[in-house]
Amino acid sequence: MEKGRILLSVTGFNPQRWHELLSEKRNVVLKPDSATDPSITYAVVWKQPPNILAKLPNLRAIFSIGAGVDHLFNDPGLPDVPIVRVVAENLTRHMTEYVVWRVLDHHRQGALYRAQQQNKLWQEPLQRPAEDVSVGIMGLGHLGRAAAQALTALGFRVNGWGRTDRPMEGVTTFHGERGLIPFLNATDILVVLLPYTSATEGIVTYDLLRNLRRRNALGGAVLINAGRGKLQKDADILRALDDGTLKEASLDVFEVEPLPTASPMWSHPKVFVTPHAAATSDPAHLVPPMLRQMDALERGEKLENVVNRAAGY
Ligand code: NDP
Ligand code: OXD
């Protein structure tokens, strides 16, 4: 039997490599032939145009090009078929690298050394052991757990906060609304790896940051956000940096992306900016499992990494 076609629908980047790799095994189109194109059985998407998926009668599953699926839910015509999100070792490793890189830079006083170098200053600051520093990971899912494991291996104390109770060896876990303040109170470096949902929107406020430990081995609290920009209030972060609630921040994501050139974040001396690049989806690693899942579904097997629509992630 002829395999159905894949609709590859993205905005914001050139999907050529995705197209080439998907086309090695299946017929791929960038647009349906009509609003009700019956030949399309799968959609591979990143910020697809609204309603493009709404009426495809034979659509069996939607594959998100990213680990986060908030981009899909902006579509009022999102059909009720399973949504598969990215869970891939390659992406997880990139995120672990980003988190470890940023935690170590704050812990080892990267900003201080950069300033010293500018001024040709040969001075050795006090070096605190990692076990004096508590890293709190908000969002202890696939990415958060991998980062937690790498940080514990480096000797950091690690706390994790999630929606449900999911214990992890070597990590002090908290969950739900009741666990949030105790989690923050025990955290020096806050790493945000939450999905953006109606429950997490704007969660990183000034008031939340006030609960972090400030009298700590680092000489202040630090924020690292590699989840989504809409989890945070940019203005609140700036306020917290300016009044000492936060010592420093590493931000990969922002309320508005690309970060507007007028944003004070760009030139803030306490902010380290990356352009939503903590863990980029690499088609060479992500297309093969997508194609395998399509084959598996057609053999009558269950899809993996299906989004919980009620929870929004
Ligand atoms: P997972 O779905 O595996 O994990 C999400 C975690 O967040 C879980 O621990 C979940 O809790 C927790 N969570 C969700 N909602 C709430 C809530 N309301 N309150 C408390 N905790 C909550 O996702 P991943 O780890 O794979 O990815 C996380 C996010 O990282 C993505 O959604 C995406 O936004 C972002 N990302 C960013 C990238 C970048 O380059 N900057 C790249 C890739 C992803 P529970 O364990 O109880 O389910
Ligand atoms: C993702 C991302 O969600 O790149 O995968 O942000």
XYZ file of N, CA and C in Angstrom, residues 1-2 41 54 60 80 110 135 156 161 163 182-183 189 207 215 255 274 278 285:
60
model
N 0.844 -1.201 0.000
C 0.000 0.000 0.000
C 0.885 1.259 0.000
N 0.524 2.245 -0.781
C 1.275 3.509 -0.847
C 1.218 4.211 0.513
N -0.943 12.094 5.690
C -1.219 11.295 6.889
C -0.422 11.776 8.108
N -6.229 21.844 9.947
C -7.578 21.711 10.511
C -8.449 20.654 9.847
N -2.886 11.354 10.787
C -2.828 10.381 11.887
C -2.031 10.899 13.077
N -7.568 17.083 16.524
C -7.450 16.213 17.692
C -6.801 14.881 17.306
N 32.982 33.632 35.959
C 33.396 34.008 34.607
C 33.338 35.515 34.378
N 21.930 24.070 43.092
C 21.279 24.407 41.826
C 19.861 23.850 41.888
N 27.690 19.489 42.644
C 26.700 20.485 43.094
C 25.596 19.781 43.874
N 12.138 20.739 40.812
C 10.713 21.021 41.044
C 9.910 20.641 39.805
N 5.686 19.203 38.330
C 4.240 19.286 38.576
C 3.798 18.136 39.481
N 9.518 26.243 49.252
C 10.650 25.504 49.853
C 11.755 25.202 48.835
N 11.360 24.898 47.603
C 12.345 24.631 46.543
C 13.203 25.880 46.291
N 21.253 28.819 42.467
C 21.211 29.031 41.006
C 19.929 28.369 40.507
N 8.675 38.536 42.366
C 8.308 37.944 43.660
C 8.850 36.532 43.787
N 22.083 35.037 50.395
C 23.303 34.957 51.213
C 23.862 33.555 51.024
N 10.832 37.114 26.433
C 9.398 37.309 26.178
C 9.131 37.549 24.704
N 22.038 34.381 24.993
C 22.186 33.509 23.818
C 20.844 33.524 23.077
N 20.092 27.092 23.055
C 20.635 26.146 24.043
C 20.693 24.739 23.476
N 19.464 13.987 13.510
C 19.188 13.134 14.671
C 17.693 12.947 14.902
